[in-house]
mmCIF file of C-alpha atoms in Angstrom:
data_model
loop_
_atom_site.group_PDB
_atom_site.id
_atom_site.type_symbol
_atom_site.label_atom_id
_atom_site.label_comp_id
_atom_site.label_asym_id
_atom_site.label_seq_id
_atom_site.Cartn_x
_atom_site.Cartn_y
_atom_site.Cartn_z
ATOM 1 C CA MET A 1 -47.419 -70.553 156.892
ATOM 2 C CA LYS A 2 -44.672 -69.997 154.097
ATOM 3 C CA SER A 3 -42.905 -66.722 154.309
ATOM 4 C CA LYS A 4 -40.950 -65.628 150.663
ATOM 5 C CA LEU A 5 -37.867 -63.695 151.301
ATOM 6 C CA ILE A 6 -37.260 -61.457 148.062
ATOM 7 C CA LEU A 7 -34.125 -60.223 147.736
ATOM 8 C CA PHE A 8 -31.940 -58.105 145.217
ATOM 9 C CA ILE A 9 -28.269 -56.821 144.850
ATOM 10 C CA LEU A 10 -26.117 -54.580 142.227
ATOM 11 C CA VAL A 11 -22.556 -55.335 141.477
ATOM 12 C CA LEU A 12 -20.089 -52.309 141.070
ATOM 13 C CA VAL A 13 -21.264 -49.493 138.178
ATOM 14 C CA ALA A 14 -17.792 -47.911 137.115
ATOM 15 C CA LEU A 15 -17.597 -44.624 135.609
ATOM 16 C CA VAL A 16 -14.350 -44.971 133.337
ATOM 17 C CA VAL A 17 -12.095 -41.765 132.659
ATOM 18 C CA THR A 18 -8.802 -42.680 131.035
ATOM 19 C CA LEU A 19 -5.788 -40.205 131.047
ATOM 20 C CA ALA A 20 -3.390 -40.960 127.778
ATOM 21 C CA ALA A 21 0.063 -38.666 127.816
ATOM 22 C CA CYS A 22 2.288 -38.555 124.325
ATOM 23 C CA ASP A 23 5.472 -37.296 125.700
ATOM 24 C CA GLY A 24 8.033 -35.498 122.996
ATOM 25 C CA GLU A 25 11.756 -35.707 123.315
ATOM 26 C CA ALA A 26 14.440 -32.959 122.216
ATOM 27 C CA GLU A 27 16.762 -33.561 119.393
ATOM 28 C CA THR A 28 20.760 -32.028 120.143
ATOM 29 C CA THR A 29 22.342 -31.203 116.941
ATOM 30 C CA THR A 30 25.879 -29.529 116.801
ATOM 31 C CA ALA A 31 23.982 -26.160 117.811
ATOM 32 C CA PRO A 32 22.491 -27.313 120.942
ATOM 33 C CA ALA A 33 18.592 -26.304 121.002
ATOM 34 C CA VAL A 34 16.038 -27.292 123.391
ATOM 35 C CA SER A 35 12.675 -28.366 122.285
ATOM 36 C CA THR A 36 9.726 -28.215 124.625
ATOM 37 C CA THR A 37 6.416 -30.080 123.938
ATOM 38 C CA VAL A 38 3.432 -30.247 126.182
ATOM 39 C CA PRO A 39 2.079 -34.123 126.862
ATOM 40 C CA ALA A 40 -1.256 -34.366 124.907
ATOM 41 C CA THR A 41 -4.116 -36.034 127.058
ATOM 42 C CA THR A 42 -7.230 -37.618 125.788
ATOM 43 C CA THR A 43 -10.602 -38.179 127.953
ATOM 44 C CA ALA A 44 -12.803 -41.107 126.826
ATOM 45 C CA PRO A 45 -15.805 -40.415 127.411
ATOM 46 C CA VAL A 46 -17.690 -41.015 130.865
ATOM 47 C CA THR A 47 -19.689 -44.670 130.655
ATOM 48 C CA THR A 48 -23.118 -43.857 131.845
ATOM 49 C CA THR A 49 -26.030 -46.552 132.806
ATOM 50 C CA PRO A 50 -30.012 -46.018 133.230
ATOM 51 C CA LEU A 51 -29.339 -45.081 136.806
ATOM 52 C CA ASP A 52 -27.716 -42.176 135.282
ATOM 53 C CA GLY A 53 -30.662 -41.285 133.455
ATOM 54 C CA ASP A 54 -34.510 -40.517 134.266
ATOM 55 C CA ASP A 55 -35.535 -43.764 132.680
ATOM 56 C CA ALA A 56 -36.641 -45.313 136.088
ATOM 57 C CA MET A 57 -38.033 -48.322 134.681
ATOM 58 C CA ALA A 58 -34.791 -49.166 132.728
ATOM 59 C CA ALA A 59 -33.012 -48.567 135.453
ATOM 60 C CA TYR A 60 -34.475 -50.882 137.521
ATOM 61 C CA GLU A 61 -34.504 -53.659 134.938
ATOM 62 C CA TYR A 62 -30.620 -52.842 135.071
ATOM 63 C CA VAL A 63 -30.413 -53.032 138.403
ATOM 64 C CA PHE A 64 -32.204 -56.789 138.426
ATOM 65 C CA GLN A 65 -29.576 -58.039 136.093
ATOM 66 C CA LYS A 66 -26.931 -57.006 137.603
ATOM 67 C CA MET A 67 -27.809 -58.716 140.715
ATOM 68 C CA LYS A 68 -28.125 -62.051 138.550
ATOM 69 C CA ALA A 69 -24.800 -61.604 137.372
ATOM 70 C CA LEU A 70 -23.185 -61.148 140.608
ATOM 71 C CA GLY A 71 -24.442 -64.608 141.798
ATOM 72 C CA GLY A 72 -24.969 -64.134 145.134
ATOM 73 C CA TYR A 73 -25.692 -61.845 148.420
ATOM 74 C CA GLU A 74 -25.424 -61.578 152.197
ATOM 75 C CA ALA A 75 -28.197 -60.084 153.827
ATOM 76 C CA THR A 76 -30.362 -59.287 157.170
ATOM 77 C CA VAL A 77 -34.047 -59.877 156.315
ATOM 78 C CA THR A 78 -36.773 -59.253 158.766
ATOM 79 C CA GLU A 79 -40.183 -60.049 157.751
ATOM 80 C CA GLU A 80 -43.708 -59.335 159.449
ATOM 81 C CA HIS A 81 -46.435 -60.536 159.152
ATOM 82 C CA ASP A 82 -49.896 -58.585 160.170
ATOM 83 C CA LEU A 83 -52.620 -61.358 159.581
ATOM 84 C CA GLY A 84 -55.407 -59.856 161.451
ATOM 85 C CA LEU A 85 -55.140 -60.510 165.244
ATOM 86 C CA GLN A 86 -51.953 -62.875 164.620
ATOM 87 C CA GLU A 87 -48.588 -61.123 164.421
ATOM 88 C CA THR A 88 -45.337 -62.484 163.411
ATOM 89 C CA ARG A 89 -41.812 -61.031 162.958
ATOM 90 C CA VAL A 90 -39.125 -63.447 161.507
ATOM 91 C CA LYS A 91 -35.279 -62.238 161.499
ATOM 92 C CA SER A 92 -33.013 -63.976 159.469
ATOM 93 C CA THR A 93 -29.348 -63.810 157.915
ATOM 94 C CA VAL A 94 -29.142 -65.136 154.823
ATOM 95 C CA LYS A 95 -26.231 -65.853 152.482
ATOM 96 C CA ILE A 96 -26.478 -67.158 149.064
ATOM 97 C CA ASN A 97 -23.378 -68.463 146.245
ATOM 98 C CA LEU A 98 -24.366 -69.713 143.286
ATOM 99 C CA LEU A 99 -20.943 -69.353 142.157
ATOM 100 C CA ASP A 100 -19.328 -72.596 143.499
ATOM 101 C CA GLY A 101 -22.651 -74.771 142.792
ATOM 102 C CA LYS A 102 -25.421 -74.015 144.679
ATOM 103 C CA LYS A 103 -24.943 -73.094 148.229
ATOM 104 C CA GLY A 104 -26.989 -71.133 150.956
ATOM 105 C CA PHE A 105 -26.803 -70.407 154.566
ATOM 106 C CA VAL A 106 -30.424 -69.171 156.621
ATOM 107 C CA SER A 107 -30.199 -68.712 160.244
ATOM 108 C CA SER A 108 -34.052 -67.596 161.498
ATOM 109 C CA ARG A 109 -35.752 -66.664 164.374
ATOM 110 C CA VAL A 110 -39.620 -66.402 164.903
ATOM 111 C CA ASN A 111 -40.509 -63.639 167.474
ATOM 112 C CA LYS A 112 -37.951 -63.515 170.263
ATOM 113 C CA GLU A 113 -39.726 -66.550 172.771
ATOM 114 C CA TYR A 114 -39.016 -69.065 169.608
ATOM 115 C CA GLU A 115 -36.282 -71.257 169.121
ATOM 116 C CA SER A 116 -33.951 -70.629 166.557
ATOM 117 C CA VAL A 117 -32.892 -72.600 163.378
ATOM 118 C CA ASP A 118 -29.453 -72.472 161.599
ATOM 119 C CA MET A 119 -29.551 -74.628 157.852
ATOM 120 C CA THR A 120 -26.613 -74.535 155.778
ATOM 121 C CA TYR A 121 -27.024 -75.978 151.853
ATOM 122 C CA LEU A 122 -24.527 -77.789 150.217
ATOM 123 C CA ASP A 123 -24.849 -80.081 147.436
ATOM 124 C CA GLY A 124 -28.516 -81.415 148.100
ATOM 125 C CA VAL A 125 -27.964 -82.258 151.635
ATOM 126 C CA VAL A 126 -29.253 -79.140 154.313
ATOM 127 C CA TYR A 127 -27.223 -79.290 157.883
ATOM 128 C CA CYS A 128 -29.936 -78.243 160.534
ATOM 129 C CA LEU A 129 -29.032 -76.585 163.909
ATOM 130 C CA VAL A 130 -32.146 -76.064 165.898
ATOM 131 C CA LYS A 131 -31.164 -74.159 168.976
ATOM 132 C CA SER A 132 -33.649 -73.710 171.823
ATOM 133 C CA THR A 133 -33.148 -73.003 176.123
ATOM 134 C CA GLY A 134 -30.562 -75.790 177.049
ATOM 135 C CA VAL A 135 -30.851 -77.900 173.888
ATOM 136 C CA ASN A 136 -29.433 -77.803 170.510
ATOM 137 C CA VAL A 137 -30.429 -80.360 168.189
ATOM 138 C CA LYS A 138 -28.160 -81.341 165.295
ATOM 139 C CA TYR A 139 -29.443 -83.130 162.060
ATOM 140 C CA LYS A 140 -28.890 -83.275 158.257
ATOM 141 C CA THR A 141 -31.224 -83.718 155.720
ATOM 142 C CA THR A 142 -32.398 -83.848 152.266
ATOM 143 C CA ASP A 143 -36.082 -83.894 152.707
ATOM 144 C CA ARG A 144 -37.563 -82.395 149.703
ATOM 145 C CA ALA A 145 -39.675 -79.865 151.463
ATOM 146 C CA THR A 146 -36.244 -78.390 153.124
ATOM 147 C CA THR A 147 -34.442 -78.519 150.070
ATOM 148 C CA LEU A 148 -36.680 -77.194 147.774
ATOM 149 C CA ALA A 149 -37.384 -73.990 150.082
ATOM 150 C CA PHE A 150 -33.364 -73.415 149.317
ATOM 151 C CA GLU A 151 -34.044 -74.083 145.636
ATOM 152 C CA LYS A 152 -36.915 -71.210 145.825
ATOM 153 C CA LEU A 153 -34.556 -69.122 147.477
ATOM 154 C CA PHE A 154 -32.034 -69.491 144.347
ATOM 155 C CA ALA A 155 -34.458 -69.360 141.714
ATOM 156 C CA GLU A 156 -35.321 -65.907 142.988
ATOM 157 C CA MET A 157 -32.617 -64.514 141.541
ATOM 158 C CA GLU A 158 -33.322 -65.644 138.317
ATOM 159 C CA GLU A 159 -37.155 -64.772 138.150
ATOM 160 C CA GLU A 160 -37.845 -61.355 136.750
ATOM 161 C CA ASN A 161 -40.765 -59.790 137.955
ATOM 162 C CA LYS A 162 -41.307 -56.533 136.094
ATOM 163 C CA PRO A 163 -42.849 -53.664 138.230
ATOM 164 C CA VAL A 164 -45.800 -51.602 136.402
ATOM 165 C CA THR A 165 -44.394 -48.442 137.268
ATOM 166 C CA ALA A 166 -41.069 -47.069 138.661
ATOM 167 C CA ALA A 167 -39.843 -43.947 139.884
ATOM 168 C CA PHE A 168 -36.770 -42.135 141.190
ATOM 169 C CA VAL A 169 -37.516 -41.030 144.821
ATOM 170 C CA LYS A 170 -34.424 -39.602 145.505
ATOM 171 C CA ARG A 171 -31.136 -38.926 143.823
ATOM 172 C CA GLU A 172 -28.247 -37.219 146.342
ATOM 173 C CA SER A 173 -24.136 -37.026 146.004
ATOM 174 C CA GLY A 174 -25.176 -40.211 143.408
ATOM 175 C CA GLU A 175 -27.221 -42.290 145.765
ATOM 176 C CA CYS A 176 -30.593 -43.353 144.456
ATOM 177 C CA ARG A 177 -34.052 -44.615 146.133
ATOM 178 C CA PHE A 178 -36.477 -45.722 143.956
ATOM 179 C CA GLN A 179 -40.299 -47.001 144.448
ATOM 180 C CA ALA A 180 -42.082 -49.365 141.973
ATOM 181 C CA THR A 181 -45.795 -50.855 141.988
ATOM 182 C CA PHE A 182 -46.142 -54.502 140.311
ATOM 183 C CA ASP A 183 -49.039 -56.216 138.046
ATOM 184 C CA LYS A 184 -51.951 -57.516 140.542
ATOM 185 C CA ALA A 185 -51.323 -60.831 139.119
ATOM 186 C CA VAL A 186 -47.877 -61.050 140.738
ATOM 187 C CA GLY A 187 -49.203 -60.124 144.426
ATOM 188 C CA ARG A 188 -52.114 -62.534 143.821
ATOM 189 C CA LYS A 189 -49.713 -65.259 142.783
ATOM 190 C CA LEU A 190 -47.747 -64.676 145.860
ATOM 191 C CA VAL A 191 -50.829 -64.491 148.083
ATOM 192 C CA TYR A 192 -52.007 -67.860 146.736
ATOM 193 C CA GLU A 193 -49.043 -69.811 146.936
ATOM 194 C CA MET A 194 -48.882 -68.788 151.125
ATOM 195 C CA TYR A 195 -52.780 -69.979 151.371
ATOM 196 C CA GLU A 196 -52.874 -73.037 149.097
ATOM 197 C CA GLY A 197 -56.332 -74.682 149.655
ATOM 198 C CA VAL A 198 -58.028 -71.202 150.422
ATOM 199 C CA SER A 199 -61.078 -70.733 147.853
ATOM 200 C CA LEU A 200 -59.536 -67.744 146.002
ATOM 201 C CA SER A 201 -62.371 -65.716 146.062
ATOM 202 C CA ALA A 202 -61.675 -65.309 149.776
ATOM 203 C CA PHE A 203 -58.970 -62.615 148.897
ATOM 204 C CA SER A 204 -59.497 -58.943 147.696
ATOM 205 C CA ASP A 205 -57.257 -55.589 147.576
ATOM 206 C CA ILE A 206 -54.400 -57.190 146.563
ATOM 207 C CA GLY A 207 -51.203 -54.877 146.032
ATOM 208 C CA TYR A 208 -47.642 -55.285 145.990
ATOM 209 C CA SER A 209 -44.482 -52.638 145.965
ATOM 210 C CA VAL A 210 -41.217 -52.186 146.570
ATOM 211 C CA GLU A 211 -38.516 -49.168 147.147
ATOM 212 C CA PHE A 212 -35.364 -49.641 147.622
ATOM 213 C CA GLU A 213 -31.859 -47.948 148.329
ATOM 214 C CA CYS A 214 -28.564 -47.583 146.103
ATOM 215 C CA ASN A 215 -25.233 -45.985 147.382
ATOM 216 C CA ALA A 216 -22.999 -43.880 145.252
ATOM 217 C CA ASP A 217 -21.222 -46.855 143.949
ATOM 218 C CA GLY A 218 -24.511 -48.058 142.383
ATOM 219 C CA TYR A 219 -25.097 -51.261 145.068
ATOM 220 C CA ILE A 220 -28.407 -51.804 146.248
ATOM 221 C CA THR A 221 -27.958 -51.404 150.351
ATOM 222 C CA TYR A 222 -31.800 -51.551 151.359
ATOM 223 C CA MET A 223 -34.836 -53.133 150.069
ATOM 224 C CA LYS A 224 -38.410 -53.016 151.571
ATOM 225 C CA TYR A 225 -41.233 -54.881 149.871
ATOM 226 C CA LYS A 226 -44.768 -54.605 150.646
ATOM 227 C CA LEU A 227 -47.796 -57.199 150.246
ATOM 228 C CA PHE A 228 -51.487 -55.978 151.094
ATOM 229 C CA PHE A 229 -54.072 -58.148 150.869
ATOM 230 C CA THR A 230 -57.735 -58.453 152.367
ATOM 231 C CA VAL A 231 -58.443 -62.033 153.046
ATOM 232 C CA ASP A 232 -62.398 -63.089 154.545
ATOM 233 C CA GLY A 233 -62.744 -59.137 155.472
ATOM 234 C CA ALA A 234 -59.453 -59.018 157.527
ATOM 235 C CA SER A 235 -56.405 -56.576 156.199
ATOM 236 C CA CYS A 236 -53.495 -58.624 156.275
ATOM 237 C CA SER A 237 -49.881 -57.570 155.398
ATOM 238 C CA TYR A 238 -46.367 -58.714 154.865
ATOM 239 C CA ILE A 239 -43.720 -56.655 155.263
ATOM 240 C CA THR A 240 -40.035 -57.672 153.949
ATOM 241 C CA GLU A 241 -37.010 -55.505 154.748
ATOM 242 C CA THR A 242 -33.476 -56.491 153.691
ATOM 243 C CA THR A 243 -30.315 -54.598 154.684
ATOM 244 C CA TYR A 244 -27.183 -56.167 152.713
ATOM 245 C CA HIS A 245 -24.222 -56.502 153.871
ATOM 246 C CA ASN A 246 -20.443 -56.549 152.216
ATOM 247 C CA VAL A 247 -22.267 -54.936 148.808
ATOM 248 C CA GLY A 248 -20.994 -56.134 145.921
ATOM 249 C CA SER A 249 -18.922 -59.402 147.141
ATOM 250 C CA VAL A 250 -20.220 -63.129 147.253
ATOM 251 C CA PRO A 251 -20.118 -65.034 150.897
ATOM 252 C CA GLU A 252 -18.114 -67.862 151.807
ATOM 253 C CA ILE A 253 -20.186 -70.855 152.434
ATOM 254 C CA SER A 254 -19.229 -73.913 154.090
ATOM 255 C CA ALA A 255 -20.359 -76.695 156.260
ATOM 256 C CA PRO A 256 -20.148 -76.518 159.619
ATOM 257 C CA ALA A 257 -17.153 -77.004 161.345
ATOM 258 C CA ASP A 258 -18.478 -79.934 163.567
ATOM 259 C CA ALA A 259 -20.420 -81.470 160.269
ATOM 260 C CA SER A 260 -19.266 -84.797 161.389
ATOM 261 C CA SER A 261 -21.338 -84.635 164.371
ATOM 262 C CA TYR A 262 -24.928 -84.089 162.544
ATOM 263 C CA VAL A 263 -26.960 -87.273 162.841
ATOM 264 C CA ASP A 264 -29.409 -88.134 159.936
ATOM 265 C CA GLU A 265 -32.775 -87.030 160.077
ATOM 266 C CA SER A 266 -33.951 -90.419 160.472
ATOM 267 C CA GLU A 267 -32.250 -91.044 163.410
ATOM 268 C CA LEU A 268 -34.096 -88.396 165.462
ATOM 269 C CA GLU A 269 -36.442 -89.732 167.724
#
C-alpha cells in the first residue's frame, strides 16, 4: 500500500525597523559658542505579510510559496493508517535538499515489530540499509519504483493544492494555528492513487483537511493532514503528523560513510 508524505515549511518573515540618525556638529568662532542638535530619527514602515492580516487563504498561499523558496526541510513524520480491521503505523525521519541538486534521505520503521529501512537518494542512486534483528543488508539501486518514490517526494514541494476554505484557529504572541479543507477532488486523487485497480464506485465520503502551526518567526513547526473515506462500507483514515526540526534551514545530505561497501541490487540473492 502506498503512503503519501505531505510536508510544508516556511522561511523567516522579517519585520524590519530601520533607524537613521543625523548628527550636527557645532561651529566655533572668535567668540566660543556651543550649538546642540538632537539627532533626527526616522522609522521605516513595518513590513507586513499575509500572516499579519485576517485573510487566512492569502496566508496559506504565502506559506506554500515560502516553503518552495526554501528548497528543503528536516522532519519527523508519523503516519497512521486505519483501514477497517487493519492498522499500520509508520514513523520516519525525512530530509530533503533541493538546493544542491535533488537529494533526499528517509529512515522508516513500520510498526514496532518490523525492520527499519534507511534510504539516501543522490544523483539518481538510492543507497538502502535494511536493518532487522541481527542482520543488516546494504545495497544501492537505480530501480525506477524506488527512485520514483523520491521524485514524487521532491515534486510535492512544487505541487499547489489550494484549500477550499482556510481559517486562523489561534493567534497568540505572534504564533499562528491554521485549519484548511481541500476540495473533494484532491482527496479523491490521493485515494485513487493508493488503491490502483479498485473500482471508483467502491469509495465514498472522502474528506481531506490539514491543520498547521507557525512560530512567532513565521516558520511552520507542526502539520497534521487527515484523509478520511469509506471503501466497500468500511471507514478508513490516513493521518499524517509532521514535526519540523532546525526550522528555516536546509539539511546537508551526503552518501553513507561506508558507501563503497554497498553492493548493487543485482548482486543480492
